Amino acid sequence: GAPKSTIAVQPPPNYLLLDAVSPHLSDWSTTDTDNGALLHLELASPMTGAVPLEISGVIPRQPDDLNPALQVPTATEADSLRSSVAVWLDSIYSGTMNNIGDWRSVDPERLSSELRGRIQRPVQFAFTAARTELPAIGLTLQQRRPLLAAAALTTIIAKDTAVEYSIACKWKITRAAADTFSFTTPAWLSGKMDFQGTGYRQISETPAGEERVRWTVELDDPRRDEFFVVANVTLPPPSNGKIIAPSIQFENAQPNDDGTISQLETQTEYLILVNHSRDQIDLATSDAVQATDAEEVRIINLPDSLLQQAVDILRVTQPNVTVTWNLRKLQQVKSLPASVNLADNKLVIAQDGSWRAQASYRINNRNRQFLALTMPSESRILSVFVAGKPSRPVQTTKDGKQLTLIAL
């Protein structure tokens, strides 16, 4: 046919055009028509023959729309049209085709390798057609239920001015991807959780009954293999002298068929307590926990310095029991004014019965001026050194006893 310098393409309804690419393309624009936006592609020069063109875009879909209609762009001035369609489903969905019209379902291997290689996953549905007017392909989606296992690590740092909680939750995901995660905490954490990180579409808080609150984390994109979230809370020191560990309980984000919400079958909870206060902290509910080692609680990257400061590293064995610690104020004890921590005595006796002795003392002195010594009778001090410097002993009497005083 005659050379053409423009090509018109009719995108599907609600199609958001992102880009149009061709080695022969000069410019592109859209105009509004009764059938929606019409795409006009301006070529660098009039052409005949094959013109490669790639159009990319998206059609928004609400998450609760499980019956989307798949439509493809069409060239409006084409006398004949051969079309191929490859369909990939996100791993959170399974699907069936319910109305394909004039489309023909084919083996995905019959599609071109270029089309199959657009996404590095196997094509799930493939269709071809040889018509200029292409009907929509009806698709019914079923959201696959992922299998989740979860673990929580709550690190509690007790300070004189505050109690800091860092709650780390980690999910292991199998069977299907997941974009919604749910867990409950005591109601006293309501409105206080500060979630870290990005990629959240929404984090909601709703009452869960029995003085608990449910946190639901919805993501922009589904996650596979594992998902991790951290929330921080800072509270004032407890007025009742008790530090309480929040019980973290994981739930299935999707309700059961009867509308109830069940807890995850596989979940573990760990606690770490670090004492930066001047109080002594004692575990009050030892029957609800079991001591464990630092390697077991490494569901997140914890600094070794924090683990070395830990008073307790625990695994919760009774989730329905509130784990608590008692704060005990330390009473100041009057210390000794001085103490001799080490005494080293050496004695040499001569054949004529005379003797010489050397005594070395390590003294912890707080407020004493002298070290008082009782010397053997008829003995004589030859030299005295204090901290390596010579000193002079002083003789005195107290309560009828002769004492030798050495200045400290």
Coordinates of C-alpha atoms in Angstrom, one line a residue:
G1 CA 0.0 0.0 0.0
A2 CA 0.9 3.7 0.0
P3 CA 3.5 4.9 2.5
K4 CA 2.1 6.1 5.8
S5 CA 3.5 8.7 8.2
T6 CA 1.0 8.2 11.1
I7 CA -0.5 5.2 12.8
A8 CA -3.6 5.3 15.0
V9 CA -4.0 2.8 17.9
Q10 CA -7.1 2.4 20.0
P11 CA -6.1 1.6 23.6
P12 CA -8.5 -0.3 26.0
P13 CA -10.8 1.8 28.2
N14 CA -9.0 3.3 31.3
Y15 CA -5.6 2.5 29.8
L16 CA -2.9 4.6 31.3
L17 CA -0.3 5.0 28.6
L18 CA 3.3 5.1 30.0
D19 CA 5.4 5.0 26.9
A20 CA 5.5 4.3 23.1
V21 CA 8.8 3.2 21.6
S22 CA 9.9 2.6 18.0
P23 CA 13.1 3.2 16.1
H24 CA 11.0 5.1 13.5
L25 CA 8.9 7.1 15.9
S26 CA 9.1 10.9 15.8
D27 CA 6.4 11.8 18.4
W28 CA 3.1 10.6 19.8
S29 CA 0.0 12.2 21.2
T30 CA -3.6 11.2 22.3
T31 CA -7.0 12.7 21.5
D32 CA -10.3 12.0 23.2
T33 CA -13.0 10.1 21.2
D34 CA -16.3 8.4 22.0
N35 CA -14.4 5.2 22.5
G36 CA -11.9 6.7 24.8
A37 CA -8.4 8.1 24.2
L38 CA -7.0 7.5 20.7
L39 CA -3.2 7.2 20.3
H40 CA -1.5 8.9 17.3
L41 CA 2.0 7.8 16.4
E42 CA 4.0 10.2 14.2
L43 CA 6.7 8.4 12.1
A44 CA 10.0 10.1 11.2
S45 CA 9.1 9.6 7.5
P46 CA 6.4 7.9 5.5
M47 CA 7.0 4.1 5.5
T48 CA 5.8 0.8 4.1
G49 CA 6.4 -2.7 5.4
A50 CA 6.9 -3.7 9.0
V51 CA 7.1 -1.0 11.6
P52 CA 8.1 -2.4 15.1
L53 CA 6.3 -0.6 17.9
E54 CA 6.1 -1.2 21.6
I55 CA 3.4 0.4 23.8
S56 CA 3.5 0.1 27.5
G57 CA 0.8 1.1 30.1
V58 CA -1.4 -0.1 32.9
I59 CA -5.1 -0.5 33.6
P60 CA -5.9 0.1 37.3
R61 CA -7.8 -2.7 39.1
Q62 CA -9.3 -2.7 42.6
P63 CA -8.1 -5.5 44.8
D64 CA -11.7 -6.8 45.3
D65 CA -12.3 -6.9 41.5
L66 CA -11.9 -10.7 40.8
N67 CA -13.5 -10.6 37.4
P68 CA -11.4 -8.3 35.3
A69 CA -11.8 -8.1 31.5
L70 CA -8.6 -8.3 29.5
Q71 CA -8.5 -6.0 26.5
V72 CA -5.6 -5.2 24.1
P73 CA -4.8 -2.1 22.0
T74 CA -5.8 -2.4 18.3
A75 CA -4.7 -0.6 15.2
T76 CA -7.8 1.3 13.9
E77 CA -6.9 1.5 10.2
A78 CA -5.6 -2.1 9.8
D79 CA -7.2 -4.2 7.0
S80 CA -6.1 -7.4 8.8
L81 CA -4.7 -8.1 12.3
R82 CA -3.1 -11.1 13.9
S83 CA -2.8 -10.9 17.7
S84 CA -1.1 -12.9 20.3
V85 CA -1.8 -12.5 24.1
A86 CA 0.3 -13.9 27.0
V87 CA -1.3 -13.8 30.5
W88 CA 0.7 -14.0 33.7
L89 CA -1.0 -14.1 37.1
D90 CA 0.5 -12.9 40.3
S91 CA 1.4 -15.7 42.6
I92 CA -1.3 -14.7 45.1
Y93 CA -4.0 -15.6 42.5
S94 CA -5.1 -18.6 40.5
G95 CA -7.5 -18.0 37.6
T96 CA -9.8 -19.4 35.0
M97 CA -11.0 -18.0 31.6
N98 CA -14.8 -17.8 31.5
N99 CA -15.4 -16.0 28.1
I100 CA -12.8 -15.8 25.4
G101 CA -15.1 -15.0 22.4
D102 CA -13.3 -15.2 19.1
W103 CA -9.9 -15.7 20.8
R104 CA -8.3 -19.1 20.4
S105 CA -6.6 -20.7 23.4
V106 CA -3.2 -22.1 22.5
D107 CA -0.2 -23.7 24.0
P108 CA 2.1 -21.0 25.5
E109 CA 5.0 -22.6 23.6
R110 CA 3.4 -21.5 20.3
L111 CA 3.9 -17.8 21.3
S112 CA 7.1 -16.1 20.2
S113 CA 10.1 -16.3 22.5
E114 CA 10.2 -12.5 22.7
L115 CA 6.6 -12.4 24.0
R116 CA 7.2 -15.2 26.5
G117 CA 10.4 -13.6 27.8
R118 CA 8.7 -10.3 28.8
I119 CA 8.3 -11.8 32.4
Q120 CA 10.7 -14.3 33.7
R121 CA 8.0 -16.7 34.7
P122 CA 6.0 -19.4 32.8
V123 CA 3.0 -18.0 30.8
Q124 CA -0.2 -19.3 32.4
F125 CA -2.7 -18.5 29.5
A126 CA -2.0 -17.9 25.8
F127 CA -4.4 -16.7 23.1
T128 CA -4.3 -15.8 19.4
A129 CA -6.8 -14.1 17.1
A130 CA -7.0 -13.0 13.5
R131 CA -9.6 -10.3 13.6
T132 CA -9.4 -6.5 13.4
E133 CA -12.0 -6.2 16.2
L134 CA -10.9 -8.0 19.3
P135 CA -13.4 -8.8 22.1
A136 CA -12.4 -8.7 25.8
I137 CA -11.1 -11.9 27.5
G138 CA -13.1 -12.8 30.6
L139 CA -11.0 -13.8 33.6
T140 CA -12.1 -15.1 37.0
L141 CA -9.5 -14.8 39.8
Q142 CA -9.3 -16.7 43.0
Q143 CA -7.0 -15.4 45.7
R144 CA -4.7 -18.2 46.9
R145 CA -4.3 -18.5 50.6
P146 CA -0.6 -18.4 51.6
L147 CA 0.8 -20.6 54.3
L148 CA 2.4 -18.4 57.0
A149 CA 4.7 -19.1 60.0
A150 CA 5.7 -16.2 62.2
A151 CA 8.1 -15.2 65.0
A152 CA 8.2 -12.1 67.2
L153 CA 11.1 -10.7 69.1
T154 CA 10.4 -8.0 71.7
T155 CA 13.5 -6.2 73.0
I156 CA 12.8 -4.2 76.2
I157 CA 15.3 -1.7 77.4
A158 CA 14.6 -0.4 80.9
K159 CA 15.9 3.1 81.7
D160 CA 15.5 5.4 84.7
T161 CA 13.4 7.8 82.5
A162 CA 11.6 5.4 80.1
V163 CA 11.0 1.9 79.0
E164 CA 11.7 1.3 75.3
Y165 CA 10.1 -1.5 73.4
S166 CA 11.3 -2.7 69.9
I167 CA 8.8 -5.3 68.5
A168 CA 10.2 -7.2 65.5
C169 CA 7.8 -9.5 63.6
K170 CA 8.9 -11.9 60.8
W171 CA 6.7 -14.1 58.6
K172 CA 7.8 -17.0 56.5
I173 CA 5.6 -17.3 53.4
T174 CA 5.0 -20.5 51.4
R175 CA 2.5 -21.8 48.8
A176 CA 1.5 -18.3 47.6
A177 CA 2.6 -14.7 47.9
A178 CA 1.0 -12.5 50.6
D179 CA 0.3 -8.8 50.8
T180 CA -1.6 -8.6 54.1
F181 CA -0.3 -9.5 57.5
S182 CA -2.0 -9.4 60.9
F183 CA -1.1 -9.7 64.6
T184 CA -2.6 -8.6 67.9
T185 CA -1.1 -6.8 70.9
P186 CA -2.4 -5.7 74.3
A187 CA -4.7 -2.7 74.2
W188 CA -2.2 -0.6 76.2
L189 CA -0.1 -0.3 73.0
S190 CA -3.1 1.2 71.1
G191 CA -2.0 4.3 69.2
K192 CA 1.6 4.0 70.4
M193 CA 3.2 1.7 67.7
D194 CA 5.7 3.6 65.4
F195 CA 6.3 1.3 62.4
Q196 CA 9.6 1.6 60.6
G197 CA 10.3 1.1 56.9
T198 CA 8.5 1.7 53.7
G199 CA 6.3 -0.2 51.2
Y200 CA 3.2 -0.1 53.3
R201 CA -0.1 0.7 51.5
Q202 CA -1.9 0.9 54.8
I203 CA -1.5 0.0 58.5
S204 CA -4.8 -0.2 60.4
E205 CA -5.6 -0.7 64.0
T206 CA -8.9 -2.2 65.1
P207 CA -10.2 -3.7 68.5
A208 CA -9.7 -7.4 68.8
G209 CA -11.7 -8.0 72.0
E210 CA -10.4 -9.1 75.4
E211 CA -8.4 -5.9 75.9
R212 CA -6.4 -6.5 72.7
V213 CA -5.9 -4.6 69.5
R214 CA -5.4 -6.0 66.0
W215 CA -2.8 -4.5 63.6
T216 CA -3.2 -5.2 59.9
V217 CA -0.3 -4.4 57.6
E218 CA -1.1 -4.1 53.9
L219 CA 1.7 -3.8 51.4
D220 CA 2.0 -2.1 48.0
D221 CA 3.4 -5.3 46.5
P222 CA 3.0 -9.0 47.5
R223 CA 5.9 -10.6 49.3
R224 CA 7.3 -14.1 48.8
D225 CA 9.5 -16.2 51.1
E226 CA 9.5 -13.8 54.0
F227 CA 8.3 -10.4 55.3
F228 CA 9.7 -8.4 58.2
V229 CA 8.4 -5.4 60.1
V230 CA 9.6 -3.5 63.2
A231 CA 7.6 -1.1 65.5
N232 CA 9.0 1.0 68.3
V233 CA 7.2 2.1 71.5
T234 CA 8.5 4.4 74.3
L235 CA 6.6 4.5 77.6
P236 CA 7.2 6.2 80.9
P237 CA 8.7 4.2 83.8
P238 CA 6.0 2.0 85.4
S239 CA 4.4 3.5 88.5
N240 CA 3.6 0.0 90.0
G241 CA 7.2 -1.2 89.8
K242 CA 6.5 -3.9 87.1
I243 CA 7.8 -4.1 83.6
I244 CA 5.3 -5.9 81.3
A245 CA 6.2 -7.7 78.1
P246 CA 3.5 -7.3 75.4
S247 CA 2.1 -10.6 74.2
I248 CA 2.3 -10.8 70.4
Q249 CA -0.1 -13.2 68.7
F250 CA -0.2 -13.7 64.9
E251 CA -3.4 -14.3 63.0
N252 CA -4.4 -15.2 59.5
A253 CA -5.1 -12.0 57.6
Q254 CA -8.0 -13.6 55.6
P255 CA -11.1 -14.6 57.6
N256 CA -12.4 -18.1 57.6
D257 CA -15.5 -19.0 55.7
D258 CA -17.6 -18.4 58.8
G259 CA -16.1 -14.9 59.2
T260 CA -14.0 -15.8 62.2
I261 CA -10.2 -15.1 62.4
S262 CA -7.9 -17.9 63.4
Q263 CA -4.4 -17.7 64.8
L264 CA -1.4 -19.0 62.9
E265 CA -0.6 -22.6 63.7
T266 CA 3.1 -22.0 63.8
Q267 CA 4.3 -19.0 65.7
T268 CA 7.1 -18.3 68.3
E269 CA 7.7 -15.4 70.6
Y270 CA 11.0 -14.3 72.1
L271 CA 11.9 -11.6 74.7
I272 CA 15.1 -9.8 75.5
L273 CA 15.4 -7.6 78.6
V274 CA 18.3 -5.0 78.9
N275 CA 18.6 -3.1 82.2
H276 CA 20.1 0.4 81.8
S277 CA 18.4 1.6 85.0
R278 CA 19.8 1.9 88.6
D279 CA 17.2 -0.7 89.8
Q280 CA 17.5 -4.4 90.1
I281 CA 15.1 -6.3 87.8
D282 CA 13.8 -9.8 88.7
L283 CA 11.7 -12.1 86.5
A284 CA 8.3 -12.7 88.2
T285 CA 6.8 -15.2 85.7
S286 CA 9.5 -17.8 85.3
D287 CA 7.0 -20.6 84.7
A288 CA 5.8 -18.9 81.4
V289 CA 9.2 -18.7 79.7
Q290 CA 12.3 -20.7 79.0
A291 CA 15.8 -19.3 78.8
T292 CA 17.4 -19.6 75.4
D293 CA 20.6 -18.6 73.7
A294 CA 21.3 -15.5 71.5
E295 CA 21.5 -17.5 68.2
E296 CA 17.9 -18.6 68.5
V297 CA 16.5 -15.1 68.8
R298 CA 18.4 -13.7 65.8
I299 CA 15.3 -13.2 63.6
I300 CA 16.7 -9.7 63.1
N301 CA 20.3 -8.4 63.0
L302 CA 20.9 -7.6 66.6
P303 CA 24.3 -6.0 67.7
D304 CA 26.4 -8.3 69.9
S305 CA 26.8 -5.5 72.4
L306 CA 23.0 -5.5 73.0
L307 CA 22.9 -9.3 73.5
Q308 CA 25.9 -9.1 75.9
Q309 CA 24.0 -6.6 78.1
A310 CA 20.8 -8.7 78.2
V311 CA 19.6 -9.6 81.6
D312 CA 17.2 -12.2 80.2
I313 CA 16.9 -13.9 76.7
L314 CA 13.7 -15.9 76.8
R315 CA 11.3 -17.9 74.7
V316 CA 7.7 -17.6 75.7
T317 CA 6.2 -21.1 76.4
Q318 CA 2.7 -19.9 77.6
P319 CA 1.4 -17.2 75.3
N320 CA -1.7 -16.6 77.5
V321 CA 0.4 -15.6 80.5
T322 CA 1.6 -12.0 80.8
V323 CA 5.4 -12.0 81.3
T324 CA 6.5 -9.4 83.9
W325 CA 9.6 -8.3 85.8
N326 CA 9.7 -6.7 89.2
L327 CA 11.8 -3.5 89.8
R328 CA 13.6 -3.4 93.1
K329 CA 15.2 -0.3 94.3
L330 CA 18.8 -0.9 95.6
Q331 CA 19.5 0.4 99.1
Q332 CA 22.7 2.2 99.6
V333 CA 25.1 0.4 102.0
K334 CA 27.7 2.3 104.0
S335 CA 31.1 1.1 102.7
L336 CA 34.2 0.4 104.8
P337 CA 36.6 3.4 105.2
A338 CA 39.5 1.3 104.2
S339 CA 40.3 -2.4 103.6
V340 CA 43.4 -4.5 103.1
N341 CA 42.7 -6.6 100.0
L342 CA 46.1 -8.4 99.9
A343 CA 48.9 -9.0 102.5
D344 CA 52.2 -10.5 101.4
N345 CA 54.6 -11.4 104.3
K346 CA 58.1 -12.8 104.0
L347 CA 60.1 -13.9 107.0
V348 CA 63.8 -14.9 107.1
I349 CA 65.2 -16.4 110.4
A350 CA 69.0 -16.5 111.0
Q351 CA 70.9 -19.3 112.9
D352 CA 71.4 -17.0 115.9
G353 CA 67.6 -16.6 116.2
S354 CA 67.3 -13.1 114.8
W355 CA 64.9 -12.5 111.9
R356 CA 64.0 -10.1 109.2
A357 CA 60.6 -9.6 107.7
Q358 CA 59.1 -7.8 104.7
A359 CA 55.3 -7.0 104.6
S360 CA 53.5 -5.7 101.5
Y361 CA 49.9 -4.6 101.7
R362 CA 47.4 -3.6 98.9
I363 CA 45.0 -1.2 100.5
N364 CA 41.7 0.2 99.2
N365 CA 41.6 3.5 101.2
R366 CA 38.5 5.7 101.2
N367 CA 38.9 8.1 104.1
R368 CA 41.7 6.8 106.5
Q369 CA 44.8 8.9 107.1
F370 CA 46.9 6.2 108.6
L371 CA 47.4 2.4 108.5
A372 CA 47.7 1.2 112.1
L373 CA 50.1 -1.8 112.7
T374 CA 50.8 -3.8 115.8
M375 CA 54.5 -4.7 115.7
P376 CA 56.2 -7.7 117.4
S377 CA 57.9 -6.8 120.7
E378 CA 61.5 -5.6 120.5
S379 CA 61.2 -5.3 116.7
R380 CA 62.5 -2.3 114.8
I381 CA 61.2 -0.9 111.5
L382 CA 64.1 -0.4 109.0
S383 CA 62.2 1.2 106.1
V384 CA 58.6 2.1 105.0
F385 CA 57.4 2.8 101.4
V386 CA 53.9 4.0 100.5
A387 CA 53.0 4.0 96.7
G388 CA 56.8 3.6 96.0
K389 CA 57.8 6.6 98.0
P390 CA 59.6 6.5 101.4
S391 CA 57.6 7.3 104.5
R392 CA 58.2 7.7 108.2
P393 CA 56.3 5.6 110.8
V394 CA 54.9 7.3 113.9
Q395 CA 54.6 5.6 117.3
T396 CA 51.4 6.1 119.4
T397 CA 49.5 4.4 122.2
K398 CA 45.8 3.5 122.1
D399 CA 43.9 1.7 124.9
G400 CA 47.3 0.8 126.4
K401 CA 48.6 -0.8 123.2
Q402 CA 51.6 0.4 121.3
L403 CA 50.7 1.1 117.6
T404 CA 52.8 2.1 114.6
L405 CA 51.0 4.5 112.3
I406 CA 52.0 4.8 108.6
A407 CA 50.6 7.8 106.7
L408 CA 48.5 7.0 103.7

